[in-house]
């Protein structure tokens, strides 16, 4: 008598924006997904081959992923807390980690394990697959962070960086804060040359293209929710102003030299 197929473990996915859909794409073969997002269009669910469910159904799964903007996380945590199963594992995938870790630790019931994660990629950079891409994994509560990291390495081929929320945000303030800031400035300067370009300029514009279509909430989280981002921006603008001043002084000196000649 043929054995019945083993049912896939249930996973609740709350938030079905661009990154939520990327999560579903890569986890649909490994889990039975329960997806909740009252704002995502029906076409997004149909295209992904998953069904929309109520919040309590998604939150009752043994593993719950929060793929919502950082700004909405307090209300999401408050709403899912009564429906979580004892011993459940809750993860977020936000671009900053200190504040989400604090929100989840304060708002989720005792006995719920919490792991804060930040996939260091998005739909654009993951178009060719996940293998070799990086993800930060931060233990917040419970002892399952290393098991999460092992799953991400073996099942998805990701490069896992085990770190703390504070250490993550300190580095991300420069890595992401400057990237998105410079991209915003260059997009505002468009149209820029496309014909007579150098390889270095092409690479810069390629980097801009990887983030130009990110949701505004992503940019705001990176620049406003990271407690170390303002300091990095201030240093960047101070140095830029200093260099601008030096270039102005140099131009004045050259003009005076020409007049003397």
Short mmCIF file of C-alpha atoms in Angstrom, two decimals:
data_model
loop_
_atom_site.label_atom_id
_atom_site.label_comp_id
_atom_site.label_asym_id
_atom_site.label_seq_id
_atom_site.Cartn_x
_atom_site.Cartn_y
_atom_site.Cartn_z
CA UNK A 1 0.00 0.00 0.00
CA UNK A 2 1.58 3.33 -1.05
CA UNK A 3 2.36 5.65 1.82
CA UNK A 4 0.61 9.00 2.00
CA UNK A 5 2.74 12.06 1.26
CA UNK A 6 4.06 13.78 4.37
CA UNK A 7 2.26 17.11 4.76
CA UNK A 8 4.47 20.19 4.60
CA UNK A 9 4.87 22.18 7.83
CA UNK A 10 2.67 25.27 8.03
CA UNK A 11 4.24 28.71 7.84
CA UNK A 12 2.39 31.97 8.35
CA UNK A 13 3.48 34.85 6.12
CA UNK A 14 2.12 38.25 7.11
CA UNK A 15 2.69 40.86 4.44
CA UNK A 16 2.57 40.17 0.71
CA UNK A 17 4.35 43.11 -0.85
CA UNK A 18 7.35 42.73 -3.17
CA UNK A 19 9.49 41.03 -0.54
CA UNK A 20 6.66 38.92 0.85
CA UNK A 21 6.13 37.55 -2.65
CA UNK A 22 9.84 36.78 -2.92
CA UNK A 23 9.64 34.88 0.37
CA UNK A 24 6.65 32.90 -0.91
CA UNK A 25 8.40 32.10 -4.17
CA UNK A 26 11.31 30.41 -2.41
CA UNK A 27 9.46 28.78 0.50
CA UNK A 28 6.35 27.48 -1.26
CA UNK A 29 7.99 24.11 -1.99
CA UNK A 30 9.17 23.71 1.61
CA UNK A 31 6.15 24.87 3.62
CA UNK A 32 2.39 25.02 3.41
CA UNK A 33 1.99 28.79 3.28
CA UNK A 34 -0.74 30.69 5.10
CA UNK A 35 -0.54 34.23 3.74
CA UNK A 36 -2.28 37.29 5.16
CA UNK A 37 -2.23 40.80 3.69
CA UNK A 38 -5.48 42.80 3.54
CA UNK A 39 -3.94 45.35 1.17
CA UNK A 40 -2.34 43.10 -1.47
CA UNK A 41 -4.44 42.69 -4.64
CA UNK A 42 -6.03 39.35 -5.48
CA UNK A 43 -3.88 39.26 -8.62
CA UNK A 44 -0.72 39.03 -6.50
CA UNK A 45 -2.05 35.93 -4.71
CA UNK A 46 -3.21 34.36 -7.96
CA UNK A 47 0.16 34.97 -9.65
CA UNK A 48 1.98 33.34 -6.72
CA UNK A 49 -0.41 30.40 -6.55
CA UNK A 50 -1.27 30.96 -2.88
CA UNK A 51 -4.53 31.73 -1.12
CA UNK A 52 -5.25 34.66 1.14
CA UNK A 53 -6.16 33.76 4.73
CA UNK A 54 -7.30 35.58 7.85
CA UNK A 55 -4.76 36.97 10.30
CA UNK A 56 -5.57 34.47 13.05
CA UNK A 57 -4.91 31.54 10.66
CA UNK A 58 -1.48 32.84 9.61
CA UNK A 59 -0.53 33.78 13.18
CA UNK A 60 -1.43 30.32 14.54
CA UNK A 61 1.30 28.59 12.48
CA UNK A 62 4.36 27.21 14.26
CA UNK A 63 6.57 29.58 12.25
CA UNK A 64 5.46 33.13 11.43
CA UNK A 65 7.33 35.56 9.18
CA UNK A 66 6.52 39.27 9.42
CA UNK A 67 7.18 40.85 6.01
CA UNK A 68 5.62 44.22 6.80
CA UNK A 69 7.08 47.75 6.91
CA UNK A 70 8.91 48.63 10.13
CA UNK A 71 6.46 51.51 10.65
CA UNK A 72 3.55 49.06 10.92
CA UNK A 73 5.33 46.48 13.06
CA UNK A 74 3.97 47.65 16.45
CA UNK A 75 0.36 47.21 15.28
CA UNK A 76 1.12 43.90 13.54
CA UNK A 77 2.78 42.51 16.69
CA UNK A 78 -0.16 43.66 18.79
CA UNK A 79 -2.66 42.02 16.43
CA UNK A 80 -0.92 38.65 16.12
CA UNK A 81 0.01 38.24 19.80
CA UNK A 82 -3.34 36.70 20.92
CA UNK A 83 -3.29 34.14 18.09
CA UNK A 84 0.27 32.79 18.39
CA UNK A 85 0.69 29.15 19.34
CA UNK A 86 2.80 28.37 22.44
CA UNK A 87 6.41 27.78 21.43
CA UNK A 88 5.98 29.41 18.02
CA UNK A 89 8.90 31.03 16.21
CA UNK A 90 8.42 34.60 14.92
CA UNK A 91 10.84 36.22 12.48
CA UNK A 92 10.89 39.61 10.79
CA UNK A 93 12.70 40.57 7.57
CA UNK A 94 13.06 44.34 8.02
CA UNK A 95 15.98 46.49 6.88
CA UNK A 96 16.80 47.62 10.42
CA UNK A 97 17.04 45.44 13.49
CA UNK A 98 17.36 47.37 16.78
CA UNK A 99 13.83 48.78 16.81
CA UNK A 100 12.07 45.67 15.41
CA UNK A 101 13.86 43.52 18.00
CA UNK A 102 12.66 45.82 20.78
CA UNK A 103 9.09 45.86 19.42
CA UNK A 104 8.89 42.07 19.14
CA UNK A 105 10.52 41.44 22.51
CA UNK A 106 8.11 43.82 24.25
CA UNK A 107 4.95 42.87 22.35
CA UNK A 108 5.10 39.10 21.85
CA UNK A 109 4.12 36.72 24.67
CA UNK A 110 6.69 34.92 26.79
CA UNK A 111 7.45 31.50 25.38
CA UNK A 112 7.52 32.77 21.79
CA UNK A 113 10.96 32.47 20.20
CA UNK A 114 12.06 35.54 18.24
CA UNK A 115 14.72 35.83 15.54
CA UNK A 116 15.28 39.13 13.75
CA UNK A 117 16.58 38.71 10.21
CA UNK A 118 17.61 41.00 7.39
CA UNK A 119 17.97 39.50 3.92
CA UNK A 120 20.72 41.66 2.38
CA UNK A 121 19.05 41.51 -1.01
CA UNK A 122 15.75 42.31 -2.64
CA UNK A 123 13.67 41.20 -5.61
CA UNK A 124 16.05 42.90 -8.05
CA UNK A 125 19.28 41.42 -6.70
CA UNK A 126 17.64 37.99 -6.25
CA UNK A 127 16.45 37.66 -9.84
CA UNK A 128 19.13 35.06 -10.58
CA UNK A 129 18.42 33.06 -7.42
CA UNK A 130 19.33 33.17 -3.74
CA UNK A 131 22.45 31.02 -3.66
CA UNK A 132 25.40 32.95 -2.26
CA UNK A 133 23.38 36.00 -1.22
CA UNK A 134 23.72 37.23 2.37
CA UNK A 135 21.29 37.33 5.26
CA UNK A 136 21.82 38.70 8.77
CA UNK A 137 20.38 36.59 11.59
CA UNK A 138 20.01 38.14 15.05
CA UNK A 139 18.96 36.11 18.11
CA UNK A 140 16.37 38.03 20.14
CA UNK A 141 14.63 35.46 22.36
CA UNK A 142 15.01 31.69 22.62
CA UNK A 143 17.71 29.43 21.24
CA UNK A 144 16.65 28.78 17.67
CA UNK A 145 18.69 31.40 15.79
CA UNK A 146 21.45 28.94 14.88
CA UNK A 147 18.89 26.41 13.62
CA UNK A 148 17.33 29.15 11.51
CA UNK A 149 20.78 29.97 10.13
CA UNK A 150 21.46 26.32 9.34
CA UNK A 151 18.15 26.05 7.46
CA UNK A 152 18.88 29.18 5.45
CA UNK A 153 22.32 27.87 4.51
CA UNK A 154 21.33 24.32 3.59
CA UNK A 155 17.84 24.79 2.15
CA UNK A 156 18.26 28.13 0.38
CA UNK A 157 22.01 28.41 -0.15
CA UNK A 158 22.26 31.75 1.66
CA UNK A 159 25.39 33.07 3.33
CA UNK A 160 24.39 33.58 6.96
CA UNK A 161 25.86 36.34 9.14
CA UNK A 162 25.05 35.71 12.81
CA UNK A 163 25.13 39.07 14.57
CA UNK A 164 23.32 41.33 17.04
CA UNK A 165 20.69 43.95 16.19
CA UNK A 166 23.03 46.78 17.26
CA UNK A 167 26.03 45.48 15.32
CA UNK A 168 23.79 45.01 12.28
CA UNK A 169 22.43 48.55 12.39
CA UNK A 170 25.87 50.10 12.87
CA UNK A 171 27.14 48.49 9.68
CA UNK A 172 23.88 48.87 7.73
CA UNK A 173 23.89 52.63 8.45
CA UNK A 174 26.81 52.91 6.02
CA UNK A 175 26.18 49.93 3.75
CA UNK A 176 22.52 50.66 3.05
CA UNK A 177 22.16 54.22 4.29
CA UNK A 178 24.77 55.61 1.92
CA UNK A 179 23.74 53.39 -1.01
CA UNK A 180 20.12 54.51 -0.89
CA UNK A 181 21.03 58.13 -0.18
CA UNK A 182 23.40 58.36 -3.16
CA UNK A 183 20.87 56.55 -5.36
CA UNK A 184 18.16 59.06 -4.39
CA UNK A 185 20.45 61.97 -5.32
CA UNK A 186 21.43 60.46 -8.67
CA UNK A 187 17.82 59.65 -9.57
CA UNK A 188 16.90 63.28 -8.78
CA UNK A 189 19.68 64.41 -11.18
CA UNK A 190 18.28 62.43 -14.12
CA UNK A 191 18.41 62.43 -17.07
CA UNK A 192 22.07 61.43 -16.84
CA UNK A 193 24.32 60.41 -19.76
CA UNK A 194 23.71 56.95 -21.23
CA UNK A 195 25.91 57.01 -24.36
CA UNK A 196 29.39 58.24 -23.48
CA UNK A 197 29.85 56.50 -20.13
CA UNK A 198 32.68 54.79 -18.32
CA UNK A 199 32.60 51.32 -16.81
CA UNK A 200 32.70 52.81 -13.31
CA UNK A 201 29.72 55.07 -14.09
CA UNK A 202 27.80 52.10 -15.53
CA UNK A 203 28.41 50.14 -12.33
CA UNK A 204 27.20 53.06 -10.22
CA UNK A 205 24.00 53.29 -12.27
CA UNK A 206 23.60 49.52 -12.05
CA UNK A 207 23.65 49.87 -8.26
CA UNK A 208 21.09 52.67 -8.50
CA UNK A 209 18.87 50.43 -10.60
CA UNK A 210 18.88 47.77 -7.89
CA UNK A 211 17.23 50.09 -5.37
CA UNK A 212 15.37 52.70 -7.43
CA UNK A 213 12.09 50.76 -7.35
CA UNK A 214 12.19 49.92 -3.64
CA UNK A 215 9.04 50.94 -1.81
CA UNK A 216 9.29 54.34 -0.07
CA UNK A 217 8.84 52.54 3.25
CA UNK A 218 12.15 50.73 2.70
CA UNK A 219 14.05 54.00 2.17
CA UNK A 220 12.39 55.63 5.18
CA UNK A 221 13.17 52.66 7.41
CA UNK A 222 16.82 52.61 6.33
CA UNK A 223 17.30 56.35 6.86
CA UNK A 224 14.94 57.10 9.75
CA UNK A 225 14.56 53.93 11.80
CA UNK A 226 18.26 53.03 11.97
CA UNK A 227 19.59 54.77 15.12
CA UNK A 228 23.05 55.17 13.54
CA UNK A 229 22.02 56.43 10.09
CA UNK A 230 21.86 60.14 10.97
CA UNK A 231 25.46 60.11 12.20
CA UNK A 232 26.67 58.48 8.97
CA UNK A 233 24.70 60.96 6.83
CA UNK A 234 26.10 63.89 8.81
CA UNK A 235 29.67 62.68 8.28
CA UNK A 236 29.02 62.11 4.56
CA UNK A 237 27.55 65.59 4.04
CA UNK A 238 30.29 67.25 6.14
CA UNK A 239 32.99 65.59 4.04
CA UNK A 240 31.15 66.45 0.81
CA UNK A 241 30.91 70.09 1.91
CA UNK A 242 34.59 70.08 2.84
CA UNK A 243 35.55 68.72 -0.57
CA UNK A 244 33.27 71.24 -2.28
CA UNK A 245 35.02 74.02 -0.38
CA UNK A 246 38.44 72.68 -1.31
CA UNK A 247 37.48 72.55 -4.97
CA UNK A 248 36.19 76.12 -4.77
CA UNK A 249 39.43 77.31 -3.20
CA UNK A 250 41.43 75.44 -5.83
CA UNK A 251 39.47 77.10 -8.65
CA UNK A 252 40.06 80.54 -7.12
CA UNK A 253 43.79 79.86 -6.77
CA UNK A 254 44.06 78.72 -10.41
CA UNK A 255 42.24 81.84 -11.60
CA UNK A 256 44.63 84.10 -9.70
CA UNK A 257 47.62 82.21 -11.13
CA UNK A 258 46.38 82.71 -14.70
CA UNK A 259 45.85 86.46 -14.10
CA UNK A 260 49.42 86.82 -12.81
CA UNK A 261 50.77 84.99 -15.84
#
